CSV table of C-alpha atoms in Angstrom, one decimal:
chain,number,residue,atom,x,y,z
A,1,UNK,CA,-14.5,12.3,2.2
A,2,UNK,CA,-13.1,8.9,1.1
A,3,UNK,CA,-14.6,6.2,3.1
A,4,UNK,CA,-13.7,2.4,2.7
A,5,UNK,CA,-15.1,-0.4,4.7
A,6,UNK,CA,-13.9,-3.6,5.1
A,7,UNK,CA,-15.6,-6.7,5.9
A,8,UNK,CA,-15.5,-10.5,5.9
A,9,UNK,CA,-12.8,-11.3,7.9
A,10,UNK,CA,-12.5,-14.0,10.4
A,11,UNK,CA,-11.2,-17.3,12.1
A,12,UNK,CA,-10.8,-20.2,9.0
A,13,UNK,CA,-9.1,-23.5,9.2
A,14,UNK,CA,-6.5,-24.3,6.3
A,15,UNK,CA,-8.2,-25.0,3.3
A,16,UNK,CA,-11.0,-23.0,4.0
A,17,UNK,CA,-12.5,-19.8,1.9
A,18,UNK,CA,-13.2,-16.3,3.3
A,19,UNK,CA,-15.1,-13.6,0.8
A,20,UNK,CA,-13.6,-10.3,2.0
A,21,UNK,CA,-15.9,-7.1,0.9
A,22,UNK,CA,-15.4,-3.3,0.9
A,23,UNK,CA,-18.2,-0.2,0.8
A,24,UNK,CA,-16.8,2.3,-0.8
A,25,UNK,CA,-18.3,6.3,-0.4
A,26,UNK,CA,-17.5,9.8,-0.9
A,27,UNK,CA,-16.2,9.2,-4.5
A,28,UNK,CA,-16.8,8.1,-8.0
A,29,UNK,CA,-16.0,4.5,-7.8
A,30,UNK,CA,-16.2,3.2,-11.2
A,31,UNK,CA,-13.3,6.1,-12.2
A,32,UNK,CA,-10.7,4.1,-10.1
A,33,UNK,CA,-8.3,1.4,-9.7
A,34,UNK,CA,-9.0,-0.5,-6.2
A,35,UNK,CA,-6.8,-3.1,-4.2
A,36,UNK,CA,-6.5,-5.4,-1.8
A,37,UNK,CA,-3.2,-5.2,0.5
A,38,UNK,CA,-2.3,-7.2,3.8
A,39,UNK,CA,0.0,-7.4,6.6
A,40,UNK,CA,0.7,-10.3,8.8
A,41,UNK,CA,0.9,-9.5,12.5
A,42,UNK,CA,4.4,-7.8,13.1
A,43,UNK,CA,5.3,-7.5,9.2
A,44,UNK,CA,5.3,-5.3,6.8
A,45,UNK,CA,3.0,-4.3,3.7
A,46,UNK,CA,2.3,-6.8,0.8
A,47,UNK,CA,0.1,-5.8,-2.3
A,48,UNK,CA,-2.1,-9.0,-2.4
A,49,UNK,CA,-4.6,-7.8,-5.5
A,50,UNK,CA,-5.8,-5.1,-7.7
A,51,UNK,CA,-8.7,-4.4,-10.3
A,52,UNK,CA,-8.9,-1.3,-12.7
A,53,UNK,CA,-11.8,0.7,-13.1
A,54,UNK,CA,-13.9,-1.3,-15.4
A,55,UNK,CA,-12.0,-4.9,-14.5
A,56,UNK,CA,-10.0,-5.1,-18.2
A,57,UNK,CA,-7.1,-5.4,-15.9
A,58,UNK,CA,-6.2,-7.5,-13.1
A,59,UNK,CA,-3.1,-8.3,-11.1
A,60,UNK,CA,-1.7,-10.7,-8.4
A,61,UNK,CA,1.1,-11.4,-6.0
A,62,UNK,CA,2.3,-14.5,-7.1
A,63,UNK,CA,2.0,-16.5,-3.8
A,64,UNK,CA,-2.2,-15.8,-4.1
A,65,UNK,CA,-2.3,-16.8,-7.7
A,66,UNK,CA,-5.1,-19.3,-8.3
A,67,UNK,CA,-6.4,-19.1,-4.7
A,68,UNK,CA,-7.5,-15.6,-4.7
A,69,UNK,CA,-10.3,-13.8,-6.9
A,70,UNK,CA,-10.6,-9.8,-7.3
A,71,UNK,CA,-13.3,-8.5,-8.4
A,72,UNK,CA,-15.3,-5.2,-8.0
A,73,UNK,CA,-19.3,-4.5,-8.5
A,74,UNK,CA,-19.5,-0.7,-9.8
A,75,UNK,CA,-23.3,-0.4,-9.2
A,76,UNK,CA,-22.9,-1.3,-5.6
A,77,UNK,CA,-19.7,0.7,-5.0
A,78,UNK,CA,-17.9,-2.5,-3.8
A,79,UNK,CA,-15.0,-4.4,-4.1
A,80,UNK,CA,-14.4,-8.3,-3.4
A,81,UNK,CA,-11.4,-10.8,-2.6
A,82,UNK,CA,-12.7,-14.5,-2.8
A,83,UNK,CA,-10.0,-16.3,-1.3
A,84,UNK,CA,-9.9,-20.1,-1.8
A,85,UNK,CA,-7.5,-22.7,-0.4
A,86,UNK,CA,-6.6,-20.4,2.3
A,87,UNK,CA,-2.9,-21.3,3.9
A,88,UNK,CA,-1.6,-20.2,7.4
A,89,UNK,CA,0.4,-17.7,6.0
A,90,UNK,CA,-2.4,-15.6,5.0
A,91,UNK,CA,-3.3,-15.0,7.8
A,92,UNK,CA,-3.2,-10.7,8.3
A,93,UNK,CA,-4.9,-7.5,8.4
A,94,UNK,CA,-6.7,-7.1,4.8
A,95,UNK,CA,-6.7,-3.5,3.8
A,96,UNK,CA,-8.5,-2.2,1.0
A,97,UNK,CA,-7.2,0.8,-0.8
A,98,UNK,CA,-8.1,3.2,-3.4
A,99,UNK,CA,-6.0,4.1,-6.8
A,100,UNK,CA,-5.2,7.6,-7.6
A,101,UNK,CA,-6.1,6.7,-11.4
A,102,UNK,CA,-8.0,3.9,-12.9
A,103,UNK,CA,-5.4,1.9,-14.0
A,104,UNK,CA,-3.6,0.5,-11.4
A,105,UNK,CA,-0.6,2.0,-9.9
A,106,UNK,CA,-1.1,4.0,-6.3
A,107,UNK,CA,-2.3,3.6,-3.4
A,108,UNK,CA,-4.3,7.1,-2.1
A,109,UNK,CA,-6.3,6.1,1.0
A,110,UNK,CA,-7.0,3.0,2.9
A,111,UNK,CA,-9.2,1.3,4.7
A,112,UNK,CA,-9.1,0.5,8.3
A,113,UNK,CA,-8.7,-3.3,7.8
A,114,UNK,CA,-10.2,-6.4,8.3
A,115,UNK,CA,-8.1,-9.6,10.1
A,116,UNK,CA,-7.8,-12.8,8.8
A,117,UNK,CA,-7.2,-15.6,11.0
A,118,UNK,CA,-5.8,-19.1,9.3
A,119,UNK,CA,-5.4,-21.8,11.4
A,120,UNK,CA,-6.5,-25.1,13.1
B,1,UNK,CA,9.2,-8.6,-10.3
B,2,UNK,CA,10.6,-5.6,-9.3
B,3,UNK,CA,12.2,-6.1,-5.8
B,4,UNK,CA,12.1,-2.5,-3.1
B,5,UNK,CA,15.2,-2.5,-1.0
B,6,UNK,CA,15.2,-0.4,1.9
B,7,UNK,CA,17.6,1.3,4.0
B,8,UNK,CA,18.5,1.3,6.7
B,9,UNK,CA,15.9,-1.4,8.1
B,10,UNK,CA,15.5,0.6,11.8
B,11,UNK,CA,16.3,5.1,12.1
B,12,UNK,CA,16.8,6.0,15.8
B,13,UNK,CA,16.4,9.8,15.6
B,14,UNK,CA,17.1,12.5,18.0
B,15,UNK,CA,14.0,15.4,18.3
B,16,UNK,CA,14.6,17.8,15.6
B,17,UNK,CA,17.5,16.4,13.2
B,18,UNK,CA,17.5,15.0,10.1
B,19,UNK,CA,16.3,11.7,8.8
B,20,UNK,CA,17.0,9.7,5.4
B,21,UNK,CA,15.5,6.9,4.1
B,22,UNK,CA,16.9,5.0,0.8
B,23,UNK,CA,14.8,2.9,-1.2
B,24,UNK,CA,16.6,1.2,-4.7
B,25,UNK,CA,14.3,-0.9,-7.4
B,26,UNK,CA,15.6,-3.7,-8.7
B,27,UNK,CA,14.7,-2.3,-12.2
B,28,UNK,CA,13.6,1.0,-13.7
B,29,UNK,CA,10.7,3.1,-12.2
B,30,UNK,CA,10.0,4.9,-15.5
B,31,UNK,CA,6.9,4.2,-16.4
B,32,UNK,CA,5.8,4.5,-20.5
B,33,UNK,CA,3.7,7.9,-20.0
B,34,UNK,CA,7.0,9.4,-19.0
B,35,UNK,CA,6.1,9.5,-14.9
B,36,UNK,CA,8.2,7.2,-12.2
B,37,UNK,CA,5.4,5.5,-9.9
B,38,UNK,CA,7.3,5.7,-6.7
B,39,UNK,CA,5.5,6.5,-3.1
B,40,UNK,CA,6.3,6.6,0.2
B,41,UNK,CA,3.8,6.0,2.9
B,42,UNK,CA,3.8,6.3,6.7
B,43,UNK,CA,2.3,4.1,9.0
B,44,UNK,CA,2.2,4.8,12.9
B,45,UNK,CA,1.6,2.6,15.5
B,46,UNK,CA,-1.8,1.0,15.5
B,47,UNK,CA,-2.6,3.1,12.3
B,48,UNK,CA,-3.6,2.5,8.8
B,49,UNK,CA,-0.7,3.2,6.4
B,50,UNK,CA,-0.8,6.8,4.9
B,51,UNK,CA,0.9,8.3,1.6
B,52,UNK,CA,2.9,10.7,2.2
B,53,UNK,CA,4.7,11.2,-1.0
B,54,UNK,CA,3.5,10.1,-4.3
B,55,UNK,CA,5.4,10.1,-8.5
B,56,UNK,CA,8.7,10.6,-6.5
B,57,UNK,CA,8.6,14.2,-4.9
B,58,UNK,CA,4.7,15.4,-4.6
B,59,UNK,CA,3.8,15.9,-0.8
B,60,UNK,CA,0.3,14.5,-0.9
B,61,UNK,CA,-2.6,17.7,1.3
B,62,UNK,CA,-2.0,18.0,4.7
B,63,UNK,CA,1.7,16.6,4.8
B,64,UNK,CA,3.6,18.8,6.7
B,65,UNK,CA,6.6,20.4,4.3
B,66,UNK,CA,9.7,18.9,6.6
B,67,UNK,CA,9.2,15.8,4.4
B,68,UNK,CA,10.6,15.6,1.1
B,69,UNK,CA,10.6,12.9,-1.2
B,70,UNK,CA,14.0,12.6,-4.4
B,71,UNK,CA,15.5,10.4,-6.7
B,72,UNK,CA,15.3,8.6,-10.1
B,73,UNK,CA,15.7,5.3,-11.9
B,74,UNK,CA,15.9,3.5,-9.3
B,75,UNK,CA,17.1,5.3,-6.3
B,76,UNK,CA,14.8,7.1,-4.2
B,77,UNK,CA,14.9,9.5,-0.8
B,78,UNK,CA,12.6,10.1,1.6
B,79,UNK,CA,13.7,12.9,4.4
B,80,UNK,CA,12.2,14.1,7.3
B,81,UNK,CA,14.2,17.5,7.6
B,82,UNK,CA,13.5,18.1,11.7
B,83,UNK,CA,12.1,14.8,13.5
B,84,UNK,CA,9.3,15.7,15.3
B,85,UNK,CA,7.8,13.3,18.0
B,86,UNK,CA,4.8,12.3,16.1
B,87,UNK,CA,7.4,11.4,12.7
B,88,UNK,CA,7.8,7.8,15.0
B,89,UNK,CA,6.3,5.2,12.7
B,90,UNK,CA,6.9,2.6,10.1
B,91,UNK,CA,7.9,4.2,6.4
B,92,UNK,CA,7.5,2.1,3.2
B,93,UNK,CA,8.4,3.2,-0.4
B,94,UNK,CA,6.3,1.3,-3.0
B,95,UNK,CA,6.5,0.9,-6.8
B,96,UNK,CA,3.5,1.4,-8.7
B,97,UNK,CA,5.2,1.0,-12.5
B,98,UNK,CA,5.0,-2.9,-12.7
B,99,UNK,CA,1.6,-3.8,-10.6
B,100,UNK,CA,2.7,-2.4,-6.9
B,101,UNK,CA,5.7,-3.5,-4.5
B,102,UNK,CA,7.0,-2.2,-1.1
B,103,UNK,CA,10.1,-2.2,0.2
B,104,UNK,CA,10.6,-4.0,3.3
B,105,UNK,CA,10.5,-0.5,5.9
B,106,UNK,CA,12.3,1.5,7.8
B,107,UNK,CA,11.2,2.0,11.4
B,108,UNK,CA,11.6,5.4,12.6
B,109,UNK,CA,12.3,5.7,16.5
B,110,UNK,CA,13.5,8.4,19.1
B,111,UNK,CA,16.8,8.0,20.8
């Protein structure tokens, strides 16, 4: 069974950095994409990051460009978003998610979610 | 960027009818390998998002067969053929040709 775990999240002031993590289990993690996607409270879904299987490519919303860093560790089964410079409209539940493929494209299973909290 | 326009934005639905829900790219879906990268995912209240429907039309294990997923180009449909109580939720389509995008949702409710 697919398991992902977030962690990391919590209560920053503007400005601030948070390093968000995921445990991945119950597959082979270096034969997929992963992601990073968040909702602010009440909102919808917004695909904030994602990394292909070996990290050759790498894509971001354009309002996280240059404050956010993906980046995935295939010997530990995990997956990272350093975020940098951290704005109150960031503030959301941080899911990670698992491709379908190794380049990126899907979404197949989520996490349960870690909250972000941006403010003063 | 492609843009994902839904429609419409809120579905009440009465206990066993039909639903629809549109979803139009603001550019083509094909991707260069010939497949379309357009899902549809369910989230219910207090839940995780779920896909539902993935490369236009494939009902993804365990998703039951009153939900059907159509289109092409740019125009997509997702249907719920009989509402059933537990169908009440948020529904997003998302590209996954150029990086990923969702559409803004559709939430379903009973009348």
């Amino acid at each position: 069974e697919v398991q992902l775990v977030e962690s990391g999240g919590g209560l920053v002031e503007p400005g601030g950095s948070l390093r968000l993590s995921c445990a991945a289990s119950g597959f082979t993690f270096d034969d997929y994409a992963m992601h990073w996607v968040r909702q602010a409270p009440g909102k919808g879904l917004e695909w904030v990051s994602g990394v292909s299987w070996n990290s050759g490519s790498i894509g971001y919303v354009d309002s996280v460009k240059g404050r956010f860093t993906i980046s995935r560790d295939n010997a530990k089964n995990s997956l990272y978003l350093e975020m940098d410079s951290l704005r109150v409209e960031d503030t959301a539940l941080y899911y990670c998610a698992k491709d379908s493929r190794g380049v990126i494209s899907d979404l197949e299973n989520w996490g349960q979610g870690t909250l972000v909290t941006v403010s003063s | 960027d492609v843009v994902m326009t839904q429609s419409p934005l809120s579905l009440p639905v009465t206990l066993g009818q039909p639903a629809s829900i549109s979803c139009r790219s603001s550019q083509s879906l094909v991707y260069s390998d010939g497949n379309t990268y357009l899902n549809w995912f369910q989230q219910r209240p207090g839940q995780s998002p779920r896909r539902l429907i993935y490369k236009v039309s494939n009902r993804d294990s365990g998703v039951p067969d009153r939900f059907s997923g159509s289109g092409s180009g740019t125009e997509f449909t997702l249907k719920i053929s009989r509402v059933e109580a537990e169908d009440v939720g948020v529904y997003y389509c998302m590209q996954g040709t150029h990086w990923l995008s969702f559409g803004g949702g559709t939430k379903v409710e009973i009348k």
